[in-house]
Amino acid sequence: QVGENLFSIFFNPQTQPEQIYNNNSIDYNFNIIADKINPILSVTFDGKQIQNNEIISAKPEILISLKDENLFRIRMDTLGLEMSLKSCKKCSFKRVYFKDSAISWKANLINNNFIIKYLPEITTDDTLALQVQGRDVAGNLAGTLPYTISFRIIQKQEAKSFNVYPNPFELFTKFSFVITGSEVPDEFKIEVFDSQGKMIKVIDQSEQNLRVGLNEYIWDGTDILGNKLQTGIYYYRVILRNKGVDLSLERGKVVKF
């Protein structure tokens, strides 16, 4: 228990005959300090921490992690955890119970990291919000206020909000775009050409996995072999397809200093 404690060990507590019994025990005084450290709560959507009002998959995998530094008091269940969902922009938050079939959870006995997996079924286009609060076994809250994040769902699959910035660029530029729907396109690449029409660079999923929501790919101005390109005008084509259907054939030019 918290505070001063006494630990005593007795050897042969007068069960076997001895000349002297008073040297058969050891007493050890020790102090237990109360756990006052807050656990760490984190929430990811399809493996990413998002910003407010970010577009996510219509079939997201939401992982909630509550990690505590106290390895002597391991969380084994959902007691002390609360989750609520606002299923539309004008709706109120409603409690989500952990007995829901869309929820599973597991305890980690090694690092005391408790994981909840939530697979909600979302069938409409709207802005939703998730609210989560948790406490460790000692009762310490993860935060003064619950973690709250809003997100947008668009059921139709398409690619939108394409942008290249900075343009012109000197050291690097970033291709960004948003994918909506519930699944990741099965074909993606950004092809870069010189002024003669020769393909000099291909950016694809080997650089970074594609995801529903915001995608950002950085190009450092090098060719396929890693050589720095000269100052000039270059042309790009973005190919995004899913099951043979074109989602984007965006074309444009980018200027390198």
mmCIF file of C-alpha atoms in Angstrom:
data_model
loop_
_atom_site.group_PDB
_atom_site.id
_atom_site.type_symbol
_atom_site.label_atom_id
_atom_site.label_comp_id
_atom_site.label_asym_id
_atom_site.label_seq_id
_atom_site.Cartn_x
_atom_site.Cartn_y
_atom_site.Cartn_z
ATOM 1 C CA GLN A 1 0.000 0.000 0.000
ATOM 2 C CA VAL A 2 1.024 3.646 -0.429
ATOM 3 C CA GLY A 3 3.216 4.970 2.406
ATOM 4 C CA GLU A 4 5.481 3.224 4.936
ATOM 5 C CA ASN A 5 5.549 -0.576 4.769
ATOM 6 C CA LEU A 6 7.330 -3.333 6.684
ATOM 7 C CA PHE A 7 8.475 -6.559 5.067
ATOM 8 C CA SER A 8 9.474 -9.350 7.472
ATOM 9 C CA ILE A 9 10.973 -12.745 6.763
ATOM 10 C CA PHE A 10 11.090 -15.498 9.405
ATOM 11 C CA PHE A 11 13.382 -18.522 9.205
ATOM 12 C CA ASN A 12 12.288 -21.465 11.338
ATOM 13 C CA PRO A 13 9.627 -19.648 13.370
ATOM 14 C CA GLN A 14 10.175 -21.983 16.341
ATOM 15 C CA THR A 15 9.118 -25.089 14.468
ATOM 16 C CA GLN A 16 12.524 -26.743 14.778
ATOM 17 C CA PRO A 17 14.503 -26.761 18.039
ATOM 18 C CA GLU A 18 17.306 -24.182 18.239
ATOM 19 C CA GLN A 19 19.308 -22.567 21.016
ATOM 20 C CA ILE A 20 18.435 -19.013 19.883
ATOM 21 C CA TYR A 21 15.433 -17.951 17.821
ATOM 22 C CA ASN A 22 15.763 -14.157 17.862
ATOM 23 C CA ASN A 23 18.282 -14.094 15.011
ATOM 24 C CA ASN A 24 15.948 -15.920 12.621
ATOM 25 C CA SER A 25 14.158 -12.898 11.171
ATOM 26 C CA ILE A 26 14.865 -9.964 8.873
ATOM 27 C CA ASP A 27 12.813 -6.755 8.815
ATOM 28 C CA TYR A 28 12.884 -4.392 5.844
ATOM 29 C CA ASN A 29 11.200 -0.986 5.905
ATOM 30 C CA PHE A 30 10.268 0.601 2.592
ATOM 31 C CA ASN A 31 8.116 3.441 1.275
ATOM 32 C CA ILE A 32 5.699 3.234 -1.661
ATOM 33 C CA ILE A 33 5.072 6.509 -3.464
ATOM 34 C CA ALA A 34 1.621 7.094 -4.963
ATOM 35 C CA ASP A 35 1.344 6.888 -8.765
ATOM 36 C CA LYS A 36 0.483 10.416 -9.907
ATOM 37 C CA ILE A 37 1.725 10.208 -13.503
ATOM 38 C CA ASN A 38 -0.894 10.557 -16.232
ATOM 39 C CA PRO A 39 -1.156 7.787 -18.843
ATOM 40 C CA ILE A 40 -0.673 8.634 -22.525
ATOM 41 C CA LEU A 41 -3.750 8.431 -24.755
ATOM 42 C CA SER A 42 -3.392 8.340 -28.536
ATOM 43 C CA VAL A 43 -5.921 7.794 -31.329
ATOM 44 C CA THR A 44 -5.121 6.877 -34.930
ATOM 45 C CA PHE A 45 -7.292 6.478 -38.007
ATOM 46 C CA ASP A 46 -5.929 3.854 -40.414
ATOM 47 C CA GLY A 47 -2.543 4.186 -38.765
ATOM 48 C CA LYS A 48 -2.369 7.991 -38.765
ATOM 49 C CA GLN A 49 -3.062 10.748 -36.269
ATOM 50 C CA ILE A 50 -5.342 13.192 -38.086
ATOM 51 C CA GLN A 51 -6.177 16.889 -37.885
ATOM 52 C CA ASN A 52 -9.678 18.202 -37.151
ATOM 53 C CA ASN A 53 -12.096 17.890 -40.107
ATOM 54 C CA GLU A 54 -9.695 15.741 -42.114
ATOM 55 C CA ILE A 55 -11.235 13.350 -44.653
ATOM 56 C CA ILE A 56 -10.843 9.687 -43.682
ATOM 57 C CA SER A 57 -11.933 6.317 -45.068
ATOM 58 C CA ALA A 58 -15.642 5.476 -44.988
ATOM 59 C CA LYS A 59 -14.526 2.188 -43.391
ATOM 60 C CA PRO A 60 -11.855 3.320 -40.949
ATOM 61 C CA GLU A 61 -9.816 1.312 -38.492
ATOM 62 C CA ILE A 62 -9.656 3.403 -35.345
ATOM 63 C CA LEU A 63 -7.016 2.397 -32.793
ATOM 64 C CA ILE A 64 -7.100 3.846 -29.288
ATOM 65 C CA SER A 65 -3.988 3.365 -27.184
ATOM 66 C CA LEU A 66 -3.745 4.016 -23.429
ATOM 67 C CA LYS A 67 -0.170 3.526 -22.265
ATOM 68 C CA ASP A 68 0.908 3.781 -18.634
ATOM 69 C CA GLU A 69 4.434 3.810 -17.249
ATOM 70 C CA ASN A 70 3.437 1.837 -14.112
ATOM 71 C CA LEU A 71 4.358 -1.777 -14.849
ATOM 72 C CA PHE A 72 3.116 -2.942 -11.433
ATOM 73 C CA ARG A 73 -0.511 -2.048 -12.146
ATOM 74 C CA ILE A 74 -1.381 -3.479 -15.546
ATOM 75 C CA ARG A 75 -4.683 -2.585 -17.182
ATOM 76 C CA MET A 76 -6.562 -5.782 -18.030
ATOM 77 C CA ASP A 77 -10.021 -4.467 -19.018
ATOM 78 C CA THR A 78 -11.909 -1.376 -20.214
ATOM 79 C CA LEU A 79 -12.854 -0.123 -16.746
ATOM 80 C CA GLY A 80 -12.082 3.602 -16.582
ATOM 81 C CA LEU A 81 -12.277 4.096 -20.361
ATOM 82 C CA GLU A 82 -15.083 5.969 -22.108
ATOM 83 C CA MET A 83 -15.790 6.553 -25.801
ATOM 84 C CA SER A 84 -18.539 8.584 -27.491
ATOM 85 C CA LEU A 85 -19.382 9.212 -31.142
ATOM 86 C CA LYS A 86 -21.199 12.110 -32.768
ATOM 87 C CA SER A 87 -22.584 10.487 -35.922
ATOM 88 C CA CYS A 88 -23.447 13.714 -37.787
ATOM 89 C CA LYS A 89 -22.520 17.383 -37.656
ATOM 90 C CA LYS A 90 -25.740 18.382 -35.872
ATOM 91 C CA CYS A 91 -25.958 15.294 -33.661
ATOM 92 C CA SER A 92 -25.061 14.995 -29.991
ATOM 93 C CA PHE A 93 -22.391 12.673 -28.637
ATOM 94 C CA LYS A 94 -23.661 9.180 -27.796
ATOM 95 C CA ARG A 95 -21.798 6.681 -25.627
ATOM 96 C CA VAL A 96 -20.183 3.779 -27.462
ATOM 97 C CA TYR A 97 -20.139 0.669 -25.291
ATOM 98 C CA PHE A 98 -17.245 -1.756 -25.436
ATOM 99 C CA LYS A 99 -19.588 -4.726 -25.831
ATOM 100 C CA ASP A 100 -20.322 -3.416 -29.362
ATOM 101 C CA SER A 101 -19.425 -6.044 -31.984
ATOM 102 C CA ALA A 102 -17.396 -3.401 -33.853
ATOM 103 C CA ILE A 103 -14.989 -3.162 -30.914
ATOM 104 C CA SER A 104 -12.186 -5.446 -29.797
ATOM 105 C CA TRP A 105 -9.416 -4.838 -27.272
ATOM 106 C CA LYS A 106 -6.272 -6.388 -25.850
ATOM 107 C CA ALA A 107 -3.945 -5.825 -22.920
ATOM 108 C CA ASN A 108 -0.158 -5.798 -23.201
ATOM 109 C CA LEU A 109 1.447 -7.313 -20.121
ATOM 110 C CA ILE A 110 4.951 -6.227 -21.132
ATOM 111 C CA ASN A 111 4.611 -2.455 -21.585
ATOM 112 C CA ASN A 112 1.132 -1.792 -20.135
ATOM 113 C CA ASN A 113 -0.199 -0.458 -23.439
ATOM 114 C CA PHE A 114 -3.946 -1.133 -23.704
ATOM 115 C CA ILE A 115 -5.271 -1.142 -27.299
ATOM 116 C CA ILE A 116 -8.874 -0.762 -28.444
ATOM 117 C CA LYS A 117 -9.786 -1.398 -32.086
ATOM 118 C CA TYR A 118 -12.979 0.233 -33.346
ATOM 119 C CA LEU A 119 -14.416 -0.530 -36.806
ATOM 120 C CA PRO A 120 -17.517 1.679 -37.120
ATOM 121 C CA GLU A 121 -20.000 1.294 -39.968
ATOM 122 C CA ILE A 122 -20.538 4.722 -41.538
ATOM 123 C CA THR A 123 -22.992 4.864 -44.444
ATOM 124 C CA THR A 124 -23.568 8.590 -45.048
ATOM 125 C CA ASP A 125 -21.561 11.646 -46.069
ATOM 126 C CA ASP A 126 -21.143 13.881 -43.049
ATOM 127 C CA THR A 127 -18.824 15.352 -40.436
ATOM 128 C CA LEU A 128 -18.513 13.113 -37.375
ATOM 129 C CA ALA A 129 -16.612 13.407 -34.118
ATOM 130 C CA LEU A 130 -15.032 10.960 -31.692
ATOM 131 C CA GLN A 131 -14.479 11.618 -28.005
ATOM 132 C CA VAL A 132 -12.270 9.425 -25.792
ATOM 133 C CA GLN A 133 -11.224 9.640 -22.167
ATOM 134 C CA GLY A 134 -9.210 7.166 -20.126
ATOM 135 C CA ARG A 135 -7.532 6.707 -16.775
ATOM 136 C CA ASP A 136 -4.895 4.313 -15.542
ATOM 137 C CA VAL A 137 -5.477 1.679 -12.866
ATOM 138 C CA ALA A 138 -4.362 4.181 -10.227
ATOM 139 C CA GLY A 139 -7.097 6.569 -11.371
ATOM 140 C CA ASN A 140 -4.969 9.179 -13.155
ATOM 141 C CA LEU A 141 -6.749 10.738 -16.140
ATOM 142 C CA ALA A 142 -5.038 10.918 -19.527
ATOM 143 C CA GLY A 143 -6.035 14.586 -19.745
ATOM 144 C CA THR A 144 -8.129 17.222 -18.039
ATOM 145 C CA LEU A 145 -10.572 17.132 -20.952
ATOM 146 C CA PRO A 146 -11.489 14.168 -23.181
ATOM 147 C CA TYR A 147 -9.621 13.817 -26.465
ATOM 148 C CA THR A 148 -11.994 15.039 -29.190
ATOM 149 C CA ILE A 149 -11.447 14.882 -32.943
ATOM 150 C CA SER A 150 -13.807 15.610 -35.837
ATOM 151 C CA PHE A 151 -13.505 13.962 -39.261
ATOM 152 C CA ARG A 152 -15.273 13.953 -42.612
ATOM 153 C CA ILE A 153 -16.658 11.005 -44.557
ATOM 154 C CA ILE A 154 -17.268 11.059 -48.321
ATOM 155 C CA GLN A 155 -18.601 7.752 -49.619
ATOM 156 C CA LYS A 156 -17.884 8.314 -53.319
ATOM 157 C CA GLN A 157 -14.409 7.301 -54.392
ATOM 158 C CA GLU A 158 -12.496 10.042 -56.160
ATOM 159 C CA ALA A 159 -9.260 12.010 -56.115
ATOM 160 C CA LYS A 160 -9.507 15.728 -55.403
ATOM 161 C CA SER A 161 -7.728 18.846 -54.079
ATOM 162 C CA PHE A 162 -4.558 18.172 -56.087
ATOM 163 C CA ASN A 163 -1.721 20.610 -55.396
ATOM 164 C CA VAL A 164 2.013 21.002 -56.008
ATOM 165 C CA TYR A 165 3.852 23.278 -53.586
ATOM 166 C CA PRO A 166 6.226 25.045 -53.641
ATOM 167 C CA ASN A 167 6.226 25.666 -57.363
ATOM 168 C CA PRO A 168 8.743 26.909 -58.492
ATOM 169 C CA PHE A 169 11.038 25.024 -56.085
ATOM 170 C CA GLU A 170 14.736 24.782 -55.314
ATOM 171 C CA LEU A 171 15.311 21.861 -52.935
ATOM 172 C CA PHE A 172 12.033 19.940 -52.961
ATOM 173 C CA THR A 173 8.362 20.146 -53.852
ATOM 174 C CA LYS A 174 5.353 18.306 -52.482
ATOM 175 C CA PHE A 175 2.558 16.636 -54.459
ATOM 176 C CA SER A 176 -0.591 16.487 -52.317
ATOM 177 C CA PHE A 177 -4.098 15.192 -53.004
ATOM 178 C CA VAL A 178 -7.094 13.724 -51.206
ATOM 179 C CA ILE A 179 -8.660 10.314 -51.879
ATOM 180 C CA THR A 180 -12.234 9.735 -50.729
ATOM 181 C CA GLY A 181 -14.300 6.546 -50.404
ATOM 182 C CA SER A 182 -13.669 3.389 -48.460
ATOM 183 C CA GLU A 183 -10.728 1.744 -50.221
ATOM 184 C CA VAL A 184 -7.297 2.617 -51.533
ATOM 185 C CA PRO A 185 -6.817 2.726 -55.347
ATOM 186 C CA ASP A 186 -4.918 -0.285 -56.659
ATOM 187 C CA GLU A 187 -2.830 1.748 -59.143
ATOM 188 C CA PHE A 188 -0.925 4.933 -58.402
ATOM 189 C CA LYS A 189 2.107 6.737 -59.789
ATOM 190 C CA ILE A 190 3.406 10.220 -60.489
ATOM 191 C CA GLU A 191 5.451 10.383 -63.687
ATOM 192 C CA VAL A 192 7.837 13.307 -64.261
ATOM 193 C CA PHE A 193 9.100 14.217 -67.755
ATOM 194 C CA ASP A 194 11.720 16.616 -69.080
ATOM 195 C CA SER A 195 11.067 19.156 -71.832
ATOM 196 C CA GLN A 196 11.868 16.488 -74.471
ATOM 197 C CA GLY A 197 9.141 14.166 -73.173
ATOM 198 C CA LYS A 198 11.573 11.710 -71.604
ATOM 199 C CA MET A 199 10.397 10.154 -68.345
ATOM 200 C CA ILE A 200 12.981 10.986 -65.697
ATOM 201 C CA LYS A 201 11.237 10.075 -62.437
ATOM 202 C CA VAL A 202 8.460 7.823 -61.157
ATOM 203 C CA ILE A 203 6.990 8.248 -57.684
ATOM 204 C CA ASP A 204 4.781 5.365 -56.531
ATOM 205 C CA GLN A 205 3.751 3.399 -53.449
ATOM 206 C CA SER A 206 7.287 2.111 -52.972
ATOM 207 C CA GLU A 207 8.032 5.627 -51.678
ATOM 208 C CA GLN A 208 5.076 5.711 -49.283
ATOM 209 C CA ASN A 209 1.810 3.814 -48.872
ATOM 210 C CA LEU A 210 -1.292 5.356 -50.397
ATOM 211 C CA ARG A 211 -4.236 5.962 -48.051
ATOM 212 C CA VAL A 212 -7.799 7.228 -48.091
ATOM 213 C CA GLY A 213 -7.634 10.868 -47.008
ATOM 214 C CA LEU A 214 -4.746 13.270 -47.418
ATOM 215 C CA ASN A 215 -1.666 11.988 -49.270
ATOM 216 C CA GLU A 216 1.616 13.867 -49.562
ATOM 217 C CA TYR A 217 4.611 12.839 -51.667
ATOM 218 C CA ILE A 218 7.844 14.812 -51.619
ATOM 219 C CA TRP A 219 10.083 15.028 -54.696
ATOM 220 C CA ASP A 220 13.631 16.239 -54.093
ATOM 221 C CA GLY A 221 14.309 17.182 -57.702
ATOM 222 C CA THR A 222 16.323 14.073 -58.572
ATOM 223 C CA ASP A 223 15.950 11.641 -61.465
ATOM 224 C CA ILE A 224 15.513 7.861 -61.390
ATOM 225 C CA LEU A 225 19.233 7.391 -60.665
ATOM 226 C CA GLY A 226 19.240 9.927 -57.837
ATOM 227 C CA ASN A 227 21.038 12.649 -59.796
ATOM 228 C CA LYS A 228 20.097 16.277 -59.143
ATOM 229 C CA LEU A 229 18.254 17.757 -62.105
ATOM 230 C CA GLN A 230 19.212 21.002 -63.775
ATOM 231 C CA THR A 231 17.205 24.205 -63.562
ATOM 232 C CA GLY A 232 14.255 24.073 -65.927
ATOM 233 C CA ILE A 233 10.616 23.245 -66.552
ATOM 234 C CA TYR A 234 9.419 19.690 -65.935
ATOM 235 C CA TYR A 235 6.053 18.081 -66.574
ATOM 236 C CA TYR A 236 4.145 15.610 -64.435
ATOM 237 C CA ARG A 237 1.247 13.215 -64.797
ATOM 238 C CA VAL A 238 -0.622 11.698 -61.851
ATOM 239 C CA ILE A 239 -2.264 8.319 -62.487
ATOM 240 C CA LEU A 240 -4.798 6.990 -59.990
ATOM 241 C CA ARG A 241 -6.982 4.013 -60.870
ATOM 242 C CA ASN A 242 -9.070 1.514 -58.973
ATOM 243 C CA LYS A 243 -10.306 -1.681 -60.615
ATOM 244 C CA GLY A 244 -9.636 -0.178 -64.021
ATOM 245 C CA VAL A 245 -11.546 3.062 -63.363
ATOM 246 C CA ASP A 246 -9.607 6.330 -63.674
ATOM 247 C CA LEU A 247 -9.818 8.507 -60.586
ATOM 248 C CA SER A 248 -7.247 11.046 -61.740
ATOM 249 C CA LEU A 249 -5.101 11.792 -64.781
ATOM 250 C CA GLU A 250 -3.900 15.114 -63.445
ATOM 251 C CA ARG A 251 -1.254 16.867 -65.577
ATOM 252 C CA GLY A 252 0.804 19.970 -65.035
ATOM 253 C CA LYS A 253 4.252 21.509 -64.927
ATOM 254 C CA VAL A 254 6.701 22.268 -62.175
ATOM 255 C CA VAL A 255 9.641 24.661 -62.327
ATOM 256 C CA LYS A 256 12.981 23.900 -60.683
ATOM 257 C CA PHE A 257 15.404 26.708 -59.857
#
